[in-house]
Short mmCIF file of C-alpha atoms in Angstrom, two decimals:
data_model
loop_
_atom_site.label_atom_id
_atom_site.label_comp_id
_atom_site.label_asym_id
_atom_site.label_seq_id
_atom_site.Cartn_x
_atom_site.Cartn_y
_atom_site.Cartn_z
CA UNK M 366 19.62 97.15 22.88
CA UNK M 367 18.61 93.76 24.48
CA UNK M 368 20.56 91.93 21.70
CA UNK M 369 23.94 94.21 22.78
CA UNK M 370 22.99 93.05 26.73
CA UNK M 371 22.41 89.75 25.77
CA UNK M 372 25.72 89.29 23.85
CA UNK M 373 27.90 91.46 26.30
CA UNK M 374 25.69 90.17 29.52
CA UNK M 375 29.24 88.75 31.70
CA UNK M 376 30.51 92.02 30.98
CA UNK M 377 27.72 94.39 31.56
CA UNK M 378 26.92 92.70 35.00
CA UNK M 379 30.35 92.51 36.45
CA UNK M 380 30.85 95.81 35.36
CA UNK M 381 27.83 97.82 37.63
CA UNK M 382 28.63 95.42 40.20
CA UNK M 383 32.02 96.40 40.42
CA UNK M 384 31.46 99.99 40.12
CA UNK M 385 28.57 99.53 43.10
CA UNK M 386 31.32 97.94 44.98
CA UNK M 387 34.31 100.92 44.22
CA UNK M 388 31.32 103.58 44.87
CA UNK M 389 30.57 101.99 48.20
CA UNK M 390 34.08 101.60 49.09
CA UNK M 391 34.98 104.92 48.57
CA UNK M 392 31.99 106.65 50.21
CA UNK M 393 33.00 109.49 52.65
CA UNK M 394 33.45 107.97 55.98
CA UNK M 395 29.78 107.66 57.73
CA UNK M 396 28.98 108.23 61.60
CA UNK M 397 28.96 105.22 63.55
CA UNK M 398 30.04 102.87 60.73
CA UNK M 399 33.51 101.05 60.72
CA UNK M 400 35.70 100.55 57.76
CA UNK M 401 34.82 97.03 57.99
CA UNK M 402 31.03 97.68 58.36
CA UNK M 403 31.59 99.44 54.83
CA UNK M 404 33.62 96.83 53.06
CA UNK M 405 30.81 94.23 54.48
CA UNK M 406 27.96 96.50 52.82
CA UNK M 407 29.81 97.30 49.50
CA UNK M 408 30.68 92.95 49.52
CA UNK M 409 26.72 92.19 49.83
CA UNK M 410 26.23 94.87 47.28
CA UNK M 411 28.40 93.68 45.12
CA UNK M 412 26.98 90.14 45.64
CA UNK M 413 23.71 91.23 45.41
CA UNK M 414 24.17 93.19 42.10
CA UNK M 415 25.42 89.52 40.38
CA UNK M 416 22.07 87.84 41.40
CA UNK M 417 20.25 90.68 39.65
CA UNK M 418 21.89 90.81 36.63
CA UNK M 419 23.25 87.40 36.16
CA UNK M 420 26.44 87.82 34.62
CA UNK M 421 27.23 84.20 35.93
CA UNK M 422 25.21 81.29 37.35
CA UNK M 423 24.00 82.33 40.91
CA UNK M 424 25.77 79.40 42.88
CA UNK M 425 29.54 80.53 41.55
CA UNK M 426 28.18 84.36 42.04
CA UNK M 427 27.38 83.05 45.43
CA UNK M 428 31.05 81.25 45.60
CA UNK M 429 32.98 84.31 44.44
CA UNK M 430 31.98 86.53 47.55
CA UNK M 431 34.48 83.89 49.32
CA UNK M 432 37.35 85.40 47.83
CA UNK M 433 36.47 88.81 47.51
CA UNK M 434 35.88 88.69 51.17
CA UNK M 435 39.79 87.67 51.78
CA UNK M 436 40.49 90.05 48.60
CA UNK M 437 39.59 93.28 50.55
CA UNK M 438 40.90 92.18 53.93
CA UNK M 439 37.68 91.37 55.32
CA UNK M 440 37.84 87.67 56.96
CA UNK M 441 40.93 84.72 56.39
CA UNK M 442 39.67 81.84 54.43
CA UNK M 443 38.55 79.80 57.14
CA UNK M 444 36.09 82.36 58.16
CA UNK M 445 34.97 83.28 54.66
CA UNK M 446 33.52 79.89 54.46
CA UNK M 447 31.75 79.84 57.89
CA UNK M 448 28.87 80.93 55.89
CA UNK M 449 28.97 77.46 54.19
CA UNK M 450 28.63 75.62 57.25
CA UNK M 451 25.17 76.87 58.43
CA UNK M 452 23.40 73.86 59.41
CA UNK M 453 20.12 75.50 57.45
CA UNK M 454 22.06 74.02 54.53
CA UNK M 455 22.80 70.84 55.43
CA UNK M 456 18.81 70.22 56.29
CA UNK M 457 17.92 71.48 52.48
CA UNK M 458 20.34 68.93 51.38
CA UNK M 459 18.40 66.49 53.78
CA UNK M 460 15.05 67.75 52.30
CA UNK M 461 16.55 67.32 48.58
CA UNK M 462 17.22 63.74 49.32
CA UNK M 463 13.42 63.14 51.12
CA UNK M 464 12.19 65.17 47.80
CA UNK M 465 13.85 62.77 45.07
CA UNK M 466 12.69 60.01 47.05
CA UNK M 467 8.96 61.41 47.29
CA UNK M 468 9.21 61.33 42.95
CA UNK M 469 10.80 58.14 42.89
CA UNK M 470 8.65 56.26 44.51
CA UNK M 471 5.63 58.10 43.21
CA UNK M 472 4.28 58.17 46.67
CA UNK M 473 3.03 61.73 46.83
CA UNK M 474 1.46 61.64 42.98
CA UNK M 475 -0.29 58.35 44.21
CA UNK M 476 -1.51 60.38 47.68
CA UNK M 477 -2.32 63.55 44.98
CA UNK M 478 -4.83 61.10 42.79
CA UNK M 479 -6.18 59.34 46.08
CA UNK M 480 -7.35 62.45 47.83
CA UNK M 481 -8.77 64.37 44.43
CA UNK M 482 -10.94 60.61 43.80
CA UNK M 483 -12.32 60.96 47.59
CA UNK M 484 -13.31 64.97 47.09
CA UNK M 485 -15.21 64.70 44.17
CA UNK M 486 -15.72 66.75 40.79
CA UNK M 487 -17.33 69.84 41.21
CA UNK M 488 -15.52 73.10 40.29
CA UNK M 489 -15.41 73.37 44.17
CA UNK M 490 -14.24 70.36 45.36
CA UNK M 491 -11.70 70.52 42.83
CA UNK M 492 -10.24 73.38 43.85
CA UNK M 493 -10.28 72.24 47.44
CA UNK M 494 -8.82 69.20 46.39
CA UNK M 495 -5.86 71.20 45.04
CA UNK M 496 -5.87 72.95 48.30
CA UNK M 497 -5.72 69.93 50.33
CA UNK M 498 -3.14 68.15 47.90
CA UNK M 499 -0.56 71.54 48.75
CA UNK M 500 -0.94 71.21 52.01
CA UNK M 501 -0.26 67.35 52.18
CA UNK M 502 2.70 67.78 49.49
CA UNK M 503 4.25 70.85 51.84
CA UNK M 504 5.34 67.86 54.25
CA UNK M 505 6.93 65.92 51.27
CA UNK M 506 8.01 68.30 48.93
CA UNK M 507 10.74 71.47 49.79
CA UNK M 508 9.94 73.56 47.07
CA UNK M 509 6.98 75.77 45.87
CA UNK M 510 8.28 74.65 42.23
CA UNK M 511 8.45 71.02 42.16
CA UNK M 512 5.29 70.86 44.24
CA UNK M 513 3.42 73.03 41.18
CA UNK M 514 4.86 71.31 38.88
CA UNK M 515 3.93 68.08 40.39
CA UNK M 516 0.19 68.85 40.16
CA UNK M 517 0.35 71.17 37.23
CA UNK M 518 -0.28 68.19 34.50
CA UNK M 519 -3.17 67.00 36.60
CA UNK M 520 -4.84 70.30 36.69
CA UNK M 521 -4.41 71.21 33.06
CA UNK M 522 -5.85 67.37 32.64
CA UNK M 523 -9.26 68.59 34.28
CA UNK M 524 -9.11 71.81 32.81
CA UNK M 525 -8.58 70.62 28.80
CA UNK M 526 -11.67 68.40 29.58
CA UNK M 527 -13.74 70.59 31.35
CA UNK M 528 -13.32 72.84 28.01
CA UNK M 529 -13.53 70.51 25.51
CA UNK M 530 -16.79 69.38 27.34
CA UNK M 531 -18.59 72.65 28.17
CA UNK M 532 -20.07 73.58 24.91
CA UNK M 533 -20.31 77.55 25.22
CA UNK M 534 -16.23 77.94 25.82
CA UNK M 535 -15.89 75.25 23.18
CA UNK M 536 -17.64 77.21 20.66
CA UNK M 537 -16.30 80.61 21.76
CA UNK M 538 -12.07 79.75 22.27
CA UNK M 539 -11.87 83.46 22.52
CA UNK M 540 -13.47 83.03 26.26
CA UNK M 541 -11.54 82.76 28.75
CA UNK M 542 -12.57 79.62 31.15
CA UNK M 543 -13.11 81.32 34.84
CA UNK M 544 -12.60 77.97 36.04
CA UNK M 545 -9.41 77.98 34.46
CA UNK M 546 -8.23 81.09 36.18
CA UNK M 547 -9.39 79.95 39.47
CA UNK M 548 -8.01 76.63 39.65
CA UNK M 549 -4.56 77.83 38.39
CA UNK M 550 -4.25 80.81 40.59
CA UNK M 551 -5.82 78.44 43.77
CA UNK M 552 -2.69 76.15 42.68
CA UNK M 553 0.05 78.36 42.90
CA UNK M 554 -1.54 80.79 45.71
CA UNK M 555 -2.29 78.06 48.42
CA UNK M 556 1.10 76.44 47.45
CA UNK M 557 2.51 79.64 48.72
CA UNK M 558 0.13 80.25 51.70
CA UNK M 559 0.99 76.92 53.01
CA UNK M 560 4.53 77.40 52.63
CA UNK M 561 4.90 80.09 55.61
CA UNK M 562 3.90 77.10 58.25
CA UNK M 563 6.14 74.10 57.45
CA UNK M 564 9.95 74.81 57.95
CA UNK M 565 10.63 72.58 55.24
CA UNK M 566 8.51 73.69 52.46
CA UNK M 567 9.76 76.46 50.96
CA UNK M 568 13.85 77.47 50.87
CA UNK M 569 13.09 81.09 52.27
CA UNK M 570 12.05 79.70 55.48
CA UNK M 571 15.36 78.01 56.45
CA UNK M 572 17.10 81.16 55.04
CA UNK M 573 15.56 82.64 58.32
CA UNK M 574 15.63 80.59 60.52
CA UNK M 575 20.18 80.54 59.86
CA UNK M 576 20.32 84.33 59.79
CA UNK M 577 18.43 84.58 63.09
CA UNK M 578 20.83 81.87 64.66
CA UNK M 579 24.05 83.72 62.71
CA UNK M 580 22.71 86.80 64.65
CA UNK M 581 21.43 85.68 68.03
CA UNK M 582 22.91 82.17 68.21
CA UNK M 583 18.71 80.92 69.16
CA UNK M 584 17.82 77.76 67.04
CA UNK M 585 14.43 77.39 65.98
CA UNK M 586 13.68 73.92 65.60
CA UNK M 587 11.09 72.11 62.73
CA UNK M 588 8.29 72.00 65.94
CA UNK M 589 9.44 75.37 66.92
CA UNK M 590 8.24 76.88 63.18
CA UNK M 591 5.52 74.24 62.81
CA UNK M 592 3.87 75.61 66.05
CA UNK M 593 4.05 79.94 65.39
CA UNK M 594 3.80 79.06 61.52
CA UNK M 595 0.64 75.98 60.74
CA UNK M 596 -2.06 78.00 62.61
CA UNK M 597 -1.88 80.77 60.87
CA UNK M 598 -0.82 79.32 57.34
CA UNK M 599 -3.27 76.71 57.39
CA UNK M 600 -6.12 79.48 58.35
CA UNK M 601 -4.64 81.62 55.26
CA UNK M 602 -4.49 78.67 52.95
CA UNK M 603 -8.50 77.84 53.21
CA UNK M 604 -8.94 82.05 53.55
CA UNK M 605 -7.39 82.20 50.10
CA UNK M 606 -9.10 79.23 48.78
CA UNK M 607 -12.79 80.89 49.70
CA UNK M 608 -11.40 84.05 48.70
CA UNK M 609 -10.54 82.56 44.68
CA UNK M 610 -13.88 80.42 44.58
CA UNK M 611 -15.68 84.07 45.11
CA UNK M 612 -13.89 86.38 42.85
CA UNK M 613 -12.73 83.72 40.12
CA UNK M 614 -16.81 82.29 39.53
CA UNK M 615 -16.63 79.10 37.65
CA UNK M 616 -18.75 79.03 34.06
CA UNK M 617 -19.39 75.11 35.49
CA UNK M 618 -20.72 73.98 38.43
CA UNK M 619 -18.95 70.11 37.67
CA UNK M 620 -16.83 69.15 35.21
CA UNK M 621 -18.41 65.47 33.07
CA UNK M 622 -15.94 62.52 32.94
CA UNK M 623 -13.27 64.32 35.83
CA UNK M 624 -13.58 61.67 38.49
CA UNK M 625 -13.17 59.12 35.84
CA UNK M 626 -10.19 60.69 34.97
CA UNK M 627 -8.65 61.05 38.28
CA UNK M 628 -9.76 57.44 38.62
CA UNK M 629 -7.86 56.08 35.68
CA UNK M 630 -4.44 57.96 36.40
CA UNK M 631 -4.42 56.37 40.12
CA UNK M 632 -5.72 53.00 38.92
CA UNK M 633 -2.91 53.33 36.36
CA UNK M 634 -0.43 53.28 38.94
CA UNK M 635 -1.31 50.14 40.09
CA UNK M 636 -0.74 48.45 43.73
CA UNK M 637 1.49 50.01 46.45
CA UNK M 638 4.83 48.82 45.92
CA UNK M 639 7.68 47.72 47.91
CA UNK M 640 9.39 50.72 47.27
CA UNK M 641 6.52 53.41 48.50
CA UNK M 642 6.05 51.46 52.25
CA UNK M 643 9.39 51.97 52.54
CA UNK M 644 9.59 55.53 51.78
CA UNK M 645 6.45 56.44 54.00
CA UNK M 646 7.82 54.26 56.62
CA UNK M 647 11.11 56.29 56.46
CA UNK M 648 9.10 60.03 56.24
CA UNK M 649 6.78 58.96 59.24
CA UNK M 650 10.16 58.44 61.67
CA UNK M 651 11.76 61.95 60.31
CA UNK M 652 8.18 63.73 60.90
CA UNK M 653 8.29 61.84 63.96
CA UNK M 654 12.14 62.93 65.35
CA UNK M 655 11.26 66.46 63.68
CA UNK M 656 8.03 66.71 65.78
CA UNK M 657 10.07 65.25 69.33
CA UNK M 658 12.83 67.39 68.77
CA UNK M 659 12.72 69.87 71.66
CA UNK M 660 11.69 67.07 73.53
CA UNK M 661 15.09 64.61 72.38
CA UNK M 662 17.22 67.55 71.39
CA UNK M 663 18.08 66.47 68.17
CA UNK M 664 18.54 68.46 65.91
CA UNK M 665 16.08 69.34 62.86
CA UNK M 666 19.52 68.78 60.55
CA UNK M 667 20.12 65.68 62.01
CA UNK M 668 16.74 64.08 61.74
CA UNK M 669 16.64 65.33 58.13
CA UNK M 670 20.12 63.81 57.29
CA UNK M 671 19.22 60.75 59.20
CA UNK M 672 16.19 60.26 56.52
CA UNK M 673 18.34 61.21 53.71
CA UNK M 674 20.29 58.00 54.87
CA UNK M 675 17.85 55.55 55.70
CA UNK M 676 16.70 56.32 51.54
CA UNK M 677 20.11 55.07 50.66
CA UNK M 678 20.54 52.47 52.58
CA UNK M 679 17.34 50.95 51.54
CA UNK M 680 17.96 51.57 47.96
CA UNK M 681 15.42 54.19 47.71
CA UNK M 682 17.17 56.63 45.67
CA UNK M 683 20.67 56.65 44.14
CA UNK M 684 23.20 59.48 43.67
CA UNK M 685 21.90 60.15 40.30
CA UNK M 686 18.63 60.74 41.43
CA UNK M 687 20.15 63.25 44.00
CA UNK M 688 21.85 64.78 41.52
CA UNK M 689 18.97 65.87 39.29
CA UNK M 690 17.73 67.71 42.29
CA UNK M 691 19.05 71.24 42.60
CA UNK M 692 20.19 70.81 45.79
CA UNK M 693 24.36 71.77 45.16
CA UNK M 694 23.06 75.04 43.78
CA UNK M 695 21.06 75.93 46.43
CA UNK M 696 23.77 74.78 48.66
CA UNK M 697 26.02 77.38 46.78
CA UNK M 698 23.90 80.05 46.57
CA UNK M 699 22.28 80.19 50.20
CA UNK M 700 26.14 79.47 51.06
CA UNK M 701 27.50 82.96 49.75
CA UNK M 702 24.27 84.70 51.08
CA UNK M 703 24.87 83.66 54.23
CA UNK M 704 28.58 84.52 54.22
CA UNK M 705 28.05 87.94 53.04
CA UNK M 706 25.30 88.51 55.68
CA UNK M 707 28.13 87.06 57.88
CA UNK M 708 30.13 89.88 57.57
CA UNK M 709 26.82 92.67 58.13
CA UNK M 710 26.29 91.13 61.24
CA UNK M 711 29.90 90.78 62.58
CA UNK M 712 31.05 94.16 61.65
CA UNK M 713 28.20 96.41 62.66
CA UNK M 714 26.73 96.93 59.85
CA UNK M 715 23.39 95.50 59.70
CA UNK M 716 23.00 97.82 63.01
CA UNK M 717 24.05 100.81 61.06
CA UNK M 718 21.89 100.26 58.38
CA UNK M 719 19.00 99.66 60.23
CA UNK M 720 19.32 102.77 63.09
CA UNK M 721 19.51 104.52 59.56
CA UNK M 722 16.23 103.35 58.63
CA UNK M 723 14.05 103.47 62.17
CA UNK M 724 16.10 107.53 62.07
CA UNK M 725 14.53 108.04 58.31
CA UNK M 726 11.43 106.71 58.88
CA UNK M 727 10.90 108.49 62.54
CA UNK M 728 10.61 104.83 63.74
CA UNK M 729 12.86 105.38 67.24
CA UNK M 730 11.30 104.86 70.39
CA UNK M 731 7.98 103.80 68.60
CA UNK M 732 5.83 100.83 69.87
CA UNK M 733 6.64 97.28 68.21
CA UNK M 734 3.17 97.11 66.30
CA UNK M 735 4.20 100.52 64.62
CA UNK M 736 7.23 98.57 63.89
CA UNK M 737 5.54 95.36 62.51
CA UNK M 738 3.32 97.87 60.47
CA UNK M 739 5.85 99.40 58.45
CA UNK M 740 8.24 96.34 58.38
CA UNK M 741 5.01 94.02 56.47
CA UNK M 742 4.14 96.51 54.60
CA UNK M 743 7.37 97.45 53.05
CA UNK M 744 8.37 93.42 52.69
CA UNK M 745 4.98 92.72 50.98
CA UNK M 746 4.78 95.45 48.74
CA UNK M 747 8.53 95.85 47.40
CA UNK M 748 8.05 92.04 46.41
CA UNK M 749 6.95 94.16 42.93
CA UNK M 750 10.09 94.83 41.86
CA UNK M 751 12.08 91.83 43.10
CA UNK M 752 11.99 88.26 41.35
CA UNK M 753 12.09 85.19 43.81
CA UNK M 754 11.52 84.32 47.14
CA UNK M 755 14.84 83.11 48.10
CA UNK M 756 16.29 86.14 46.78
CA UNK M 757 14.43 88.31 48.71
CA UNK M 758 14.87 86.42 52.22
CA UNK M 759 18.67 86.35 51.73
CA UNK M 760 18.42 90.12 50.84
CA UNK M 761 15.79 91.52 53.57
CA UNK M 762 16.20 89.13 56.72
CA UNK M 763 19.75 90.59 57.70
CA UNK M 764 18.20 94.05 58.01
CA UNK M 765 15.01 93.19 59.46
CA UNK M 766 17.15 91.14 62.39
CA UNK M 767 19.01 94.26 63.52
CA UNK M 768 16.12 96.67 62.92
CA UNK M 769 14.38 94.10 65.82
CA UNK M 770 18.03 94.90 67.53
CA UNK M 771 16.96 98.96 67.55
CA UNK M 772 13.69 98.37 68.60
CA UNK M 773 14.52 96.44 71.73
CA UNK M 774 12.64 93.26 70.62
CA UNK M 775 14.14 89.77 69.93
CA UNK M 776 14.93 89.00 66.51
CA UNK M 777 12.34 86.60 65.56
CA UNK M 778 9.81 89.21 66.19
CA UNK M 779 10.51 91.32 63.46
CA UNK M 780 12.11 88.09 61.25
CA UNK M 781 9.70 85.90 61.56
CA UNK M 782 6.31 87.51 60.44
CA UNK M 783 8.53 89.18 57.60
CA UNK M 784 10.05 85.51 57.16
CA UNK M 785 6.47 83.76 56.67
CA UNK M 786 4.88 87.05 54.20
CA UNK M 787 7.58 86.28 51.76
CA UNK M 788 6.97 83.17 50.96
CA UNK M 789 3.71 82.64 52.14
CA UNK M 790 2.11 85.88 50.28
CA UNK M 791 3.65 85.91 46.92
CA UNK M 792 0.36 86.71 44.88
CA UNK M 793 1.40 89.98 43.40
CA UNK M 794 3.21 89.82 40.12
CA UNK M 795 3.60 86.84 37.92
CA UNK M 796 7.05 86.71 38.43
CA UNK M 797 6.89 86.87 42.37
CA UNK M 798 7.41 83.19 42.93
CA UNK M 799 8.48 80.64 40.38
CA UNK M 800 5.47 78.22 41.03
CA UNK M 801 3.21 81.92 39.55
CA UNK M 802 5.35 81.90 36.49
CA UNK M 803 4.81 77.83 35.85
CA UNK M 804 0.89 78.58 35.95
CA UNK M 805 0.92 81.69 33.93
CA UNK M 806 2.72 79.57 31.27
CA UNK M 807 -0.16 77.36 30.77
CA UNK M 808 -1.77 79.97 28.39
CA UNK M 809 -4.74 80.23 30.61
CA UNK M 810 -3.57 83.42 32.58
CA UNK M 811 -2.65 87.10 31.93
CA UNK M 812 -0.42 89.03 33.71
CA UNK M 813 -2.59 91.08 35.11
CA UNK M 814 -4.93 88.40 36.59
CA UNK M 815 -2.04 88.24 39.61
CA UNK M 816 -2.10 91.72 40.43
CA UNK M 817 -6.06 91.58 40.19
CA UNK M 818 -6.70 88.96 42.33
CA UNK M 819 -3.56 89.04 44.45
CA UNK M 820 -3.26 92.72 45.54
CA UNK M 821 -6.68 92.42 47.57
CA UNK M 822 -5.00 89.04 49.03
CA UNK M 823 -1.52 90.38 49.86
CA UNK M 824 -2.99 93.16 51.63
CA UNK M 825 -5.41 90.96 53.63
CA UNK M 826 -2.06 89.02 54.68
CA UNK M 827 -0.64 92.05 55.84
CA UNK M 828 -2.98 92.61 58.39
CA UNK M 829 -3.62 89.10 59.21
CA UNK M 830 -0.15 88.12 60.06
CA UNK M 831 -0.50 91.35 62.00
CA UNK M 832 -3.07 90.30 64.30
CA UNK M 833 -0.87 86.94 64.27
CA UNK M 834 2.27 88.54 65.58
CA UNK M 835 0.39 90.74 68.22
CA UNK M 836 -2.02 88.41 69.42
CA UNK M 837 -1.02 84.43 69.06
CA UNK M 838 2.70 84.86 68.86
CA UNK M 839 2.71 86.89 72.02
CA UNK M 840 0.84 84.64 74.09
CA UNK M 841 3.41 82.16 72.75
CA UNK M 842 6.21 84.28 74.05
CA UNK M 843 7.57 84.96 71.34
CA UNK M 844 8.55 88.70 72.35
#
């Protein structure tokens, strides 16, 4: 059976996504929901239906909703592509740029190796070196991937010689090393924690933040996020940190030879070049338009653009670097996303669907925290049977915007705490988050040590971001 799917896959995917689309399309006419509403709905369906299955890269999956919009009379071509002009785009290309140049110049592996030789080599300090090192790298780095797999080689550095030097696991390679487990799943948890506070970080978040301005036209600027989302993150980061250095007890209390090794790696980089002053010169004046922006009015695009030339013009990075980012594709796919939610929003549909929802779930008329309630539950918990972050955000948000429409509440009520759980709480399965499968690949993981550990987590982030959206965010103003 998988060897038929795997040779017939193009076929077998277009054809359930096309026969989602004809079923939607030819659904008995609904109360309340225009012709166009349903072609929108059977179009992200359709869309949807090629991410799952994959028939065809993602990006020209993402491309192909462009004509199919025009195909079934839904939009010209001009405002098919409006969807590709979201300025949340543009600022990932920005990041991309800021990203290659971060590698390049080696600037935030040097910062990595500086700040693990200042912590120390306990099994503790390590793992709040890690910590610190994903919080740091969330400035530099826009992506819970390349920010894993940045520190990954480091880690599994300590860890081989922690093994090879604790004599009982040595002996017994049937044992599985605790600290092993707990430095690994501290890696890729905290990456994620810390990813719900920096706009930048992680692609989900600017996902939001262009749905809520397709919807409501209200921009929420880097110092805008950084303010409702650091707080908290930051306060869930160390939470989960604590939380992994209880449940996940190291076999050693310090690991022999570790801060010689950290030592060695960041004396074998040698002097700070030319080449890094320049690029930390350049970050500090983005980080510093990004954090003046409601004060200047510039844009969070524009600083981040403005950065991505300054590394060109001082030779920083080239277009080939650029191009081994995977910045186009991401351009692509957030691109279709956003022009099939495009079309949810602009023909009622997205309403529909959610007055459909608060009516199923008796949720009409009832108070905003009953609202949040379901809303974080549901996002957190159906992350089981979705892969990827970016994915889900580009799936969910669109809903969860005119669900806040039903409930009387401005969008970023609803979006925003679901907005930050997604990426910022993706501890359940293995395959939640990308920078979960690069750890379990190290050998040193099970499946099930996700689900273990990150069930009791996930469900303490539900009720934290709670108290979050009903306490802090209010006195912010946020609703």
């Amino acid at each position: 059976m998988k060897s038929f799917y795997k040779k017939y896959k193009s076929f077998v995917g277009f054809a359930i996504a096309f026969l989602i689309f004809w079923v939607i399309l030819n659904l008995p006419a609904q109360e309340g929901l225009t012709v166009n509403g349903q072609k929108s709905i059977a179009l992200m369906a359709w869309l949807l239906t090629l991410y799952a299955t994959e028939p065809i890269p993602l990006p020209i999956a993402s491309l192909m909703a462009v004509p199919m919009a025009v195909f079934i009379g839904l939009a010209n071509i001009s405002k098919a592509l409006n969807g590709f002009a979201s300025s949340a785009l543009f600022m990932l290309v920005g990041a991309f740029v800021m990203a290659a140049a971060m590698e390049k110049s080696r600037v935030a592996e040097r910062c990595t190796y500086w700040l693990l030789s200042k912590i120390g080599c306990t099994a503790t300090r390590i793992t709040l070196g890690v910590t610190l090192a994903n919080v740091l790298l969330a400035f530099m780095v826009p992506s819970t991937t390349a920010r894993t797999a940045l520190l990954m080689p480091m880690c599994m550095g300590i860890i081989n010689l922690a093994v090879k030097q604790n004599q009982e696991l040595a002996e017994n390679n049937g044992k599985r090393s605790m600290f092993a487990v707990g430095l690994l799943l501290v890696l890729t948890f905290t990456n994620s924690t810390i990813s719900a506070g920096i706009l930048t970080s992680s692609l989900p978040n600017p996902v939001t933040v262009g749905f809520i301005y397709q919807a409501t036209g209200k921009v929420i600027s880097y110092a805008d996020w950084f303010v409702y989302g650091f707080p908290p993150a930051i306060i869930m980061t160390f939470f989960t940190w604590w939380y992994l250095g209880k449940v996940c007890k190291s076999e050693i209390s310090e690991i022999p030879g570790g801060i010689e090794y950290i030592r060695e790696n960041l004396a074998a980089m040698g002097k700070m070049k030319s080449i890094e002053y320049k690029t930390i010169t350049i970050f500090v004046i983005v980080g510093l338009l990004w954090a003046t922006g409601n004060m200047t009015n510039i844009d969070t695009t524009v600083s981040c653009l403005v950065g991505a030339g300054l590394f060109y013009v001082f030779n920083i990075v080239t277009w080939q670097d650029f191009n081994k980012t995977s910045a186009f594709q991401i351009l692509l796919i957030m691109g279709g996303g956003f022009a099939a939610a495009e079309f949810i929003f602009s023909t009622g549909a997205a309403k529909w669907m959610a007055i459909s929802i608060f009516t199923k779930l008796g949720l009409v008329g009832k108070p905003i925290t009953t609202v949040l309630i379901v809303v974080m539950i549901f996002v957190q918990y159906i992350r089981v049977f979705m892969q990827g972050t970016t994915k889900m955000a580009t799936i969910m948000t669109p809903i969860l915007i005119a669900m806040a429409g039903v409930a009387g509440v401005p969008a970023a009520a609803i979006a925003l705490p679901a907005g930050m759980l997604i990426p910022g709480c993706a501890f359940i399965m293995f395959y939640s988050t990308n920078s979960n499968v690069v750890v379990y690949g190290s050998g040193y993981l099970n499946m099930w040590d996700f689900p273990k550990y990150g069930l009791p987590l996930a469900t303490i982030a539900i009720v934290f971001y709670l108290v979050v959206a009903l306490t802090y965010w209010k006195w912010l103003g946020l609703y």
